[in-house]
PDB file of C-alpha atoms in Angstrom:
ATOM      1  CA  UNK X1015     -10.212 -68.833   0.403  1.00  0.00           C
ATOM      2  CA  UNK X1016      -9.594 -65.494  -1.302  1.00  0.00           C
ATOM      3  CA  UNK X1017     -12.347 -64.816  -3.828  1.00  0.00           C
ATOM      4  CA  UNK X1018     -11.300 -63.069  -7.024  1.00  0.00           C
ATOM      5  CA  UNK X1019     -14.068 -61.173  -8.832  1.00  0.00           C
ATOM      6  CA  UNK X1020     -13.560 -59.942 -12.382  1.00  0.00           C
ATOM      7  CA  UNK X1021     -15.608 -57.352 -14.256  1.00  0.00           C
ATOM      8  CA  UNK X1022     -16.854 -57.369 -16.902  1.00  0.00           C
ATOM      9  CA  UNK X1023     -17.284 -61.068 -17.715  1.00  0.00           C
ATOM     10  CA  UNK X1024     -17.537 -60.203 -21.394  1.00  0.00           C
ATOM     11  CA  UNK X1025     -15.986 -57.275 -23.200  1.00  0.00           C
ATOM     12  CA  UNK X1026     -16.819 -56.526 -26.849  1.00  0.00           C
ATOM     13  CA  UNK X1027     -14.096 -54.334 -28.266  1.00  0.00           C
ATOM     14  CA  UNK X1028     -13.092 -52.819 -31.607  1.00  0.00           C
ATOM     15  CA  UNK X1029      -9.682 -53.450 -33.116  1.00  0.00           C
ATOM     16  CA  UNK X1030      -7.364 -50.583 -32.293  1.00  0.00           C
ATOM     17  CA  UNK X1031      -9.428 -49.438 -29.325  1.00  0.00           C
ATOM     18  CA  UNK X1032      -8.426 -49.825 -25.667  1.00  0.00           C
ATOM     19  CA  UNK X1033      -9.809 -52.432 -23.304  1.00  0.00           C
ATOM     20  CA  UNK X1034      -9.803 -52.705 -19.535  1.00  0.00           C
ATOM     21  CA  UNK X1035     -10.562 -55.548 -17.129  1.00  0.00           C
ATOM     22  CA  UNK X1036     -10.957 -55.176 -13.384  1.00  0.00           C
ATOM     23  CA  UNK X1037     -10.200 -57.721 -10.686  1.00  0.00           C
ATOM     24  CA  UNK X1038     -11.128 -57.364  -7.037  1.00  0.00           C
ATOM     25  CA  UNK X1039      -9.972 -59.678  -4.259  1.00  0.00           C
ATOM     26  CA  UNK X1040     -11.951 -60.449  -1.093  1.00  0.00           C
ATOM     27  CA  UNK X1041      -8.918 -59.544   1.019  1.00  0.00           C
ATOM     28  CA  UNK X1042      -5.639 -57.741   0.604  1.00  0.00           C
ATOM     29  CA  UNK X1043      -3.115 -59.506  -1.608  1.00  0.00           C
ATOM     30  CA  UNK X1044      -0.108 -57.930   0.087  1.00  0.00           C
ATOM     31  CA  UNK X1045       2.104 -60.792   1.234  1.00  0.00           C
ATOM     32  CA  UNK X1046       4.076 -60.716   4.468  1.00  0.00           C
ATOM     33  CA  UNK X1047       7.208 -60.364   2.324  1.00  0.00           C
ATOM     34  CA  UNK X1048       5.879 -57.047   0.986  1.00  0.00           C
ATOM     35  CA  UNK X1049       5.085 -58.325  -2.501  1.00  0.00           C
ATOM     36  CA  UNK X1050       1.624 -58.513  -4.032  1.00  0.00           C
ATOM     37  CA  UNK X1051       1.235 -61.734  -5.980  1.00  0.00           C
ATOM     38  CA  UNK X1052      -1.443 -60.729  -8.448  1.00  0.00           C
ATOM     39  CA  UNK X1053      -1.048 -61.965 -11.994  1.00  0.00           C
ATOM     40  CA  UNK X1054      -2.916 -61.827 -15.278  1.00  0.00           C
ATOM     41  CA  UNK X1055      -3.119 -64.715 -17.740  1.00  0.00           C
ATOM     42  CA  UNK X1056      -4.489 -64.930 -21.271  1.00  0.00           C
ATOM     43  CA  UNK X1057      -6.075 -68.070 -22.682  1.00  0.00           C
ATOM     44  CA  UNK X1058      -6.637 -68.232 -26.406  1.00  0.00           C
ATOM     45  CA  UNK X1059      -9.184 -70.757 -27.686  1.00  0.00           C
ATOM     46  CA  UNK X1060      -7.896 -74.308 -27.454  1.00  0.00           C
ATOM     47  CA  UNK X1061      -4.629 -73.326 -25.792  1.00  0.00           C
ATOM     48  CA  UNK X1062      -3.181 -73.422 -22.277  1.00  0.00           C
ATOM     49  CA  UNK X1063      -3.135 -70.155 -20.353  1.00  0.00           C
ATOM     50  CA  UNK X1064      -0.225 -67.816 -20.955  1.00  0.00           C
ATOM     51  CA  UNK X1065       1.296 -65.547 -18.338  1.00  0.00           C
ATOM     52  CA  UNK X1066       1.045 -61.869 -19.231  1.00  0.00           C
ATOM     53  CA  UNK X1067       1.746 -59.939 -16.033  1.00  0.00           C
ATOM     54  CA  UNK X1068       2.916 -60.846 -12.535  1.00  0.00           C
ATOM     55  CA  UNK X1069       3.266 -58.940  -9.275  1.00  0.00           C
ATOM     56  CA  UNK X1070       0.583 -56.473 -10.409  1.00  0.00           C
ATOM     57  CA  UNK X1071       2.493 -54.740 -13.175  1.00  0.00           C
ATOM     58  CA  UNK X1072       5.579 -56.666 -14.376  1.00  0.00           C
ATOM     59  CA  UNK X1073       5.195 -57.851 -17.942  1.00  0.00           C
ATOM     60  CA  UNK X1074       6.423 -61.392 -18.565  1.00  0.00           C
ATOM     61  CA  UNK X1075       9.077 -62.018 -21.198  1.00  0.00           C
ATOM     62  CA  UNK X1076       7.811 -61.486 -24.739  1.00  0.00           C
ATOM     63  CA  UNK X1077       4.545 -59.820 -23.756  1.00  0.00           C
ATOM     64  CA  UNK X1078       3.787 -56.757 -25.904  1.00  0.00           C
ATOM     65  CA  UNK X1079       3.929 -53.409 -24.133  1.00  0.00           C
ATOM     66  CA  UNK X1080       0.307 -52.676 -25.072  1.00  0.00           C
ATOM     67  CA  UNK X1081      -0.525 -54.827 -22.033  1.00  0.00           C
ATOM     68  CA  UNK X1082      -0.208 -53.128 -18.662  1.00  0.00           C
ATOM     69  CA  UNK X1083      -1.257 -53.903 -15.123  1.00  0.00           C
ATOM     70  CA  UNK X1084      -1.945 -51.645 -12.175  1.00  0.00           C
ATOM     71  CA  UNK X1085      -3.569 -51.571  -8.766  1.00  0.00           C
ATOM     72  CA  UNK X1086      -2.891 -52.255  -5.131  1.00  0.00           C
ATOM     73  CA  UNK X1087      -4.351 -54.021  -2.118  1.00  0.00           C
ATOM     74  CA  UNK X1088      -7.613 -55.475  -3.358  1.00  0.00           C
ATOM     75  CA  UNK X1089      -8.265 -53.671  -6.662  1.00  0.00           C
ATOM     76  CA  UNK X1090      -6.395 -54.379  -9.858  1.00  0.00           C
ATOM     77  CA  UNK X1091      -6.722 -53.591 -13.554  1.00  0.00           C
ATOM     78  CA  UNK X1092      -5.424 -55.025 -16.809  1.00  0.00           C
ATOM     79  CA  UNK X1093      -5.345 -52.613 -19.709  1.00  0.00           C
ATOM     80  CA  UNK X1094      -4.756 -53.214 -23.393  1.00  0.00           C
ATOM     81  CA  UNK X1095      -3.883 -49.943 -25.074  1.00  0.00           C
ATOM     82  CA  UNK X1096      -4.925 -50.984 -28.595  1.00  0.00           C
ATOM     83  CA  UNK X1097      -6.642 -54.321 -29.090  1.00  0.00           C
ATOM     84  CA  UNK X1098      -5.336 -56.544 -31.867  1.00  0.00           C
ATOM     85  CA  UNK X1099      -6.885 -59.655 -33.399  1.00  0.00           C
ATOM     86  CA  UNK X1100      -4.500 -61.961 -31.514  1.00  0.00           C
ATOM     87  CA  UNK X1101      -5.792 -60.600 -28.185  1.00  0.00           C
ATOM     88  CA  UNK X1102      -9.113 -62.424 -28.496  1.00  0.00           C
ATOM     89  CA  UNK X1103      -9.538 -64.932 -25.694  1.00  0.00           C
ATOM     90  CA  UNK X1104     -10.287 -65.197 -21.996  1.00  0.00           C
ATOM     91  CA  UNK X1105      -8.328 -63.265 -19.399  1.00  0.00           C
ATOM     92  CA  UNK X1106      -7.901 -64.431 -15.820  1.00  0.00           C
ATOM     93  CA  UNK X1107      -6.520 -62.724 -12.757  1.00  0.00           C
ATOM     94  CA  UNK X1108      -4.883 -64.991 -10.190  1.00  0.00           C
ATOM     95  CA  UNK X1109      -3.634 -64.518  -6.652  1.00  0.00           C
ATOM     96  CA  UNK X1110      -0.667 -66.432  -5.293  1.00  0.00           C
ATOM     97  CA  UNK X1111      -0.398 -64.593  -1.999  1.00  0.00           C
ATOM     98  CA  UNK X1112      -2.328 -67.066   0.114  1.00  0.00           C
ATOM     99  CA  UNK X1113      -3.087 -70.782  -0.202  1.00  0.00           C
ATOM    100  CA  UNK X1114      -5.097 -71.993  -1.943  1.00  0.00           C
ATOM    101  CA  UNK X1115      -4.186 -69.933  -4.973  1.00  0.00           C
ATOM    102  CA  UNK X1116      -7.344 -68.734  -6.686  1.00  0.00           C
ATOM    103  CA  UNK X1117      -8.448 -67.361 -10.040  1.00  0.00           C
ATOM    104  CA  UNK X1118     -11.070 -64.904 -11.197  1.00  0.00           C
ATOM    105  CA  UNK X1119     -13.992 -66.255 -13.238  1.00  0.00           C
ATOM    106  CA  UNK X1120     -12.442 -65.035 -16.491  1.00  0.00           C
ATOM    107  CA  UNK X1121     -13.288 -62.182 -18.859  1.00  0.00           C
ATOM    108  CA  UNK X1122     -13.979 -63.015 -22.474  1.00  0.00           C
ATOM    109  CA  UNK X1123     -12.535 -60.430 -24.860  1.00  0.00           C
ATOM    110  CA  UNK X1124     -14.562 -60.443 -28.058  1.00  0.00           C
ATOM    111  CA  UNK X1125     -14.389 -58.342 -31.179  1.00  0.00           C
ATOM    112  CA  UNK X1126     -17.427 -56.221 -32.030  1.00  0.00           C
TER     113      UNK X1126
ATOM    114  CA  UNK B 647      13.666 -72.465 -23.016  1.00  0.00           C
ATOM    115  CA  UNK B 648      11.709 -74.667 -20.655  1.00  0.00           C
ATOM    116  CA  UNK B 649       9.106 -77.070 -22.042  1.00  0.00           C
ATOM    117  CA  UNK B 650       6.572 -79.099 -20.080  1.00  0.00           C
ATOM    118  CA  UNK B 651       5.142 -82.251 -21.615  1.00  0.00           C
ATOM    119  CA  UNK B 652       2.444 -84.190 -19.830  1.00  0.00           C
ATOM    120  CA  UNK B 653       0.748 -87.522 -20.283  1.00  0.00           C
ATOM    121  CA  UNK B 654      -1.705 -89.892 -18.624  1.00  0.00           C
ATOM    122  CA  UNK B 655      -4.970 -91.749 -19.025  1.00  0.00           C
ATOM    123  CA  UNK B 656      -7.750 -89.674 -20.570  1.00  0.00           C
ATOM    124  CA  UNK B 657     -10.795 -91.815 -19.763  1.00  0.00           C
ATOM    125  CA  UNK B 658     -11.631 -93.074 -16.293  1.00  0.00           C
ATOM    126  CA  UNK B 659     -14.583 -94.720 -14.619  1.00  0.00           C
ATOM    127  CA  UNK B 660     -16.033 -93.334 -11.384  1.00  0.00           C
ATOM    128  CA  UNK B 661     -14.032 -94.358  -8.292  1.00  0.00           C
ATOM    129  CA  UNK B 662     -10.831 -94.925 -10.276  1.00  0.00           C
ATOM    130  CA  UNK B 663      -7.581 -93.036  -9.725  1.00  0.00           C
ATOM    131  CA  UNK B 664      -6.430 -90.266 -12.055  1.00  0.00           C
ATOM    132  CA  UNK B 665      -2.708 -90.390 -12.752  1.00  0.00           C
ATOM    133  CA  UNK B 666      -0.768 -87.814 -14.765  1.00  0.00           C
ATOM    134  CA  UNK B 667       2.943 -87.089 -15.190  1.00  0.00           C
ATOM    135  CA  UNK B 668       4.696 -83.947 -16.391  1.00  0.00           C
ATOM    136  CA  UNK B 669       8.264 -83.927 -17.700  1.00  0.00           C
ATOM    137  CA  UNK B 670      10.347 -80.756 -17.701  1.00  0.00           C
ATOM    138  CA  UNK B 671      12.852 -80.097 -20.461  1.00  0.00           C
ATOM    139  CA  UNK B 672      15.314 -77.227 -20.255  1.00  0.00           C
ATOM    140  CA  UNK B 673      15.760 -74.744 -17.453  1.00  0.00           C
ATOM    141  CA  UNK B 674      16.491 -75.541 -13.836  1.00  0.00           C
ATOM    142  CA  UNK B 675      14.215 -78.129 -12.236  1.00  0.00           C
ATOM    143  CA  UNK B 676      15.574 -77.502  -8.762  1.00  0.00           C
ATOM    144  CA  UNK B 677      14.826 -73.794  -8.567  1.00  0.00           C
ATOM    145  CA  UNK B 678      11.073 -73.879  -8.915  1.00  0.00           C
ATOM    146  CA  UNK B 679       7.744 -75.048  -7.607  1.00  0.00           C
ATOM    147  CA  UNK B 680       5.773 -77.252  -9.977  1.00  0.00           C
ATOM    148  CA  UNK B 681       2.013 -76.962 -10.162  1.00  0.00           C
ATOM    149  CA  UNK B 682      -1.123 -78.785 -11.271  1.00  0.00           C
ATOM    150  CA  UNK B 683      -4.158 -76.768 -12.366  1.00  0.00           C
ATOM    151  CA  UNK B 684      -7.408 -77.974 -13.885  1.00  0.00           C
ATOM    152  CA  UNK B 685     -10.173 -76.523 -16.019  1.00  0.00           C
ATOM    153  CA  UNK B 686     -13.597 -78.171 -16.458  1.00  0.00           C
ATOM    154  CA  UNK B 687     -14.759 -77.921 -20.077  1.00  0.00           C
ATOM    155  CA  UNK B 688     -15.932 -74.394 -20.827  1.00  0.00           C
ATOM    156  CA  UNK B 689     -15.218 -73.211 -17.287  1.00  0.00           C
ATOM    157  CA  UNK B 690     -12.530 -71.441 -15.263  1.00  0.00           C
ATOM    158  CA  UNK B 691      -9.244 -72.484 -13.693  1.00  0.00           C
ATOM    159  CA  UNK B 692      -8.749 -74.279 -10.375  1.00  0.00           C
ATOM    160  CA  UNK B 693      -5.399 -74.642  -8.634  1.00  0.00           C
ATOM    161  CA  UNK B 694      -4.836 -78.207  -7.411  1.00  0.00           C
ATOM    162  CA  UNK B 695      -1.460 -78.001  -5.727  1.00  0.00           C
ATOM    163  CA  UNK B 696       2.305 -77.639  -6.040  1.00  0.00           C
ATOM    164  CA  UNK B 697       5.537 -79.398  -5.205  1.00  0.00           C
ATOM    165  CA  UNK B 698       9.174 -78.366  -4.924  1.00  0.00           C
ATOM    166  CA  UNK B 699      12.097 -80.374  -6.268  1.00  0.00           C
ATOM    167  CA  UNK B 700      12.716 -81.622  -2.746  1.00  0.00           C
ATOM    168  CA  UNK B 701       9.142 -82.816  -2.303  1.00  0.00           C
ATOM    169  CA  UNK B 702       7.590 -80.029  -0.261  1.00  0.00           C
ATOM    170  CA  UNK B 703       3.894 -79.806  -1.167  1.00  0.00           C
ATOM    171  CA  UNK B 704       0.933 -77.477  -0.863  1.00  0.00           C
ATOM    172  CA  UNK B 705      -2.572 -78.614  -1.774  1.00  0.00           C
ATOM    173  CA  UNK B 706      -5.948 -77.051  -2.323  1.00  0.00           C
ATOM    174  CA  UNK B 707      -7.988 -78.025   0.764  1.00  0.00           C
ATOM    175  CA  UNK B 708     -10.973 -78.743  -1.470  1.00  0.00           C
ATOM    176  CA  UNK B 709      -9.067 -81.700  -2.964  1.00  0.00           C
ATOM    177  CA  UNK B 710      -6.483 -82.434  -0.305  1.00  0.00           C
ATOM    178  CA  UNK B 711      -8.011 -85.691   0.931  1.00  0.00           C
ATOM    179  CA  UNK B 712      -7.799 -87.192  -2.579  1.00  0.00           C
ATOM    180  CA  UNK B 713      -4.663 -85.591  -4.068  1.00  0.00           C
ATOM    181  CA  UNK B 714      -1.031 -86.616  -4.034  1.00  0.00           C
ATOM    182  CA  UNK B 715       1.636 -84.728  -5.955  1.00  0.00           C
ATOM    183  CA  UNK B 716       5.042 -86.387  -6.135  1.00  0.00           C
ATOM    184  CA  UNK B 717       8.370 -85.587  -7.741  1.00  0.00           C
ATOM    185  CA  UNK B 718      11.222 -87.508  -9.332  1.00  0.00           C
ATOM    186  CA  UNK B 719      14.044 -84.988  -9.523  1.00  0.00           C
ATOM    187  CA  UNK B 720      16.379 -87.531 -11.149  1.00  0.00           C
ATOM    188  CA  UNK B 721      14.061 -87.517 -14.184  1.00  0.00           C
ATOM    189  CA  UNK B 722      12.882 -83.878 -13.954  1.00  0.00           C
ATOM    190  CA  UNK B 723       9.318 -85.145 -13.617  1.00  0.00           C
ATOM    191  CA  UNK B 724       6.430 -84.608 -11.265  1.00  0.00           C
ATOM    192  CA  UNK B 725       3.128 -86.413 -11.027  1.00  0.00           C
ATOM    193  CA  UNK B 726      -0.470 -86.024  -9.934  1.00  0.00           C
ATOM    194  CA  UNK B 727      -2.708 -88.683  -8.444  1.00  0.00           C
ATOM    195  CA  UNK B 728      -6.359 -88.014  -7.671  1.00  0.00           C
ATOM    196  CA  UNK B 729      -8.294 -90.851  -6.094  1.00  0.00           C
ATOM    197  CA  UNK B 730     -11.984 -91.753  -6.173  1.00  0.00           C
ATOM    198  CA  UNK B 731     -12.778 -89.631  -9.211  1.00  0.00           C
ATOM    199  CA  UNK B 732     -16.319 -88.634 -10.145  1.00  0.00           C
ATOM    200  CA  UNK B 733     -17.841 -86.836 -13.115  1.00  0.00           C
ATOM    201  CA  UNK B 734     -17.069 -83.568 -11.323  1.00  0.00           C
ATOM    202  CA  UNK B 735     -13.361 -84.284 -11.887  1.00  0.00           C
ATOM    203  CA  UNK B 736     -13.787 -84.192 -15.662  1.00  0.00           C
ATOM    204  CA  UNK B 737     -11.467 -81.429 -16.807  1.00  0.00           C
ATOM    205  CA  UNK B 738      -8.385 -80.441 -18.740  1.00  0.00           C
ATOM    206  CA  UNK B 739      -5.475 -80.907 -16.375  1.00  0.00           C
ATOM    207  CA  UNK B 740      -2.413 -78.698 -16.823  1.00  0.00           C
ATOM    208  CA  UNK B 741       1.043 -78.831 -15.318  1.00  0.00           C
ATOM    209  CA  UNK B 742       2.819 -75.499 -14.918  1.00  0.00           C
ATOM    210  CA  UNK B 743       6.020 -74.025 -13.572  1.00  0.00           C
ATOM    211  CA  UNK B 744       5.482 -71.768 -10.576  1.00  0.00           C
ATOM    212  CA  UNK B 745       2.259 -69.956  -9.753  1.00  0.00           C
ATOM    213  CA  UNK B 746       1.019 -68.159 -11.810  1.00  0.00           C
ATOM    214  CA  UNK B 747       2.724 -70.404 -14.300  1.00  0.00           C
ATOM    215  CA  UNK B 748       5.398 -68.957 -16.498  1.00  0.00           C
ATOM    216  CA  UNK B 749       5.396 -72.139 -18.546  1.00  0.00           C
ATOM    217  CA  UNK B 750       2.550 -74.619 -19.078  1.00  0.00           C
ATOM    218  CA  UNK B 751       2.077 -78.130 -20.363  1.00  0.00           C
ATOM    219  CA  UNK B 752      -0.181 -78.760 -23.301  1.00  0.00           C
ATOM    220  CA  UNK B 753      -3.038 -80.006 -21.131  1.00  0.00           C
ATOM    221  CA  UNK B 754      -4.656 -83.443 -20.811  1.00  0.00           C
ATOM    222  CA  UNK B 755      -8.408 -83.886 -21.074  1.00  0.00           C
ATOM    223  CA  UNK B 756      -9.515 -86.371 -18.434  1.00  0.00           C
ATOM    224  CA  UNK B 757     -13.083 -87.607 -18.758  1.00  0.00           C
ATOM    225  CA  UNK B 758     -14.776 -89.543 -15.970  1.00  0.00           C
ATOM    226  CA  UNK B 759     -17.687 -91.578 -17.245  1.00  0.00           C
ATOM    227  CA  UNK B 760     -19.233 -94.939 -16.548  1.00  0.00           C
TER     228      UNK B 760
END
């Protein structure tokens, strides 16, 4: 299985300041079709996960442009340009390049 | 806009079979893979498996011997069965469209306890 490792596991941030989460995979996520199926999901307390970004950097419909994704191969990053109150929650990276699909451990975004 | 609504028994005894169903409203049922994902209380996400509208499946090997995902395209529904459950199967179970899930069900807490 591909192991997804996120850092940090907890990120205290100040409203209006940027935040960044890293995700590293144990092997390349480049699929044989040329795509890299690395996504980011947000889970607010008591809610199902919500898709933010797919294929490294494509924002899903309705996702604010303060969220951005980058990376390649085995190293990926989610950035929030200016954290807002509604961004509090747990963020997961997920790979869908190889079965079984796997998730990172989650990064809890907390307000200082 | 697609909506996923799921239901099933929330309390099971060890060795029983977990059974959940997810109904899809809106959107195209036939153009997607349909997934089950679970989350133990306070923990991370685990992909269980997926099925296409035609019944093609992929399962997580860690659960494959106990899992069956089936589909009823006439009703736009798909289902999860997990046999011989133990306390380790206690989790919130989610259905979702595609992986990584562009639309999710509301989640069903399944507790396994004697």
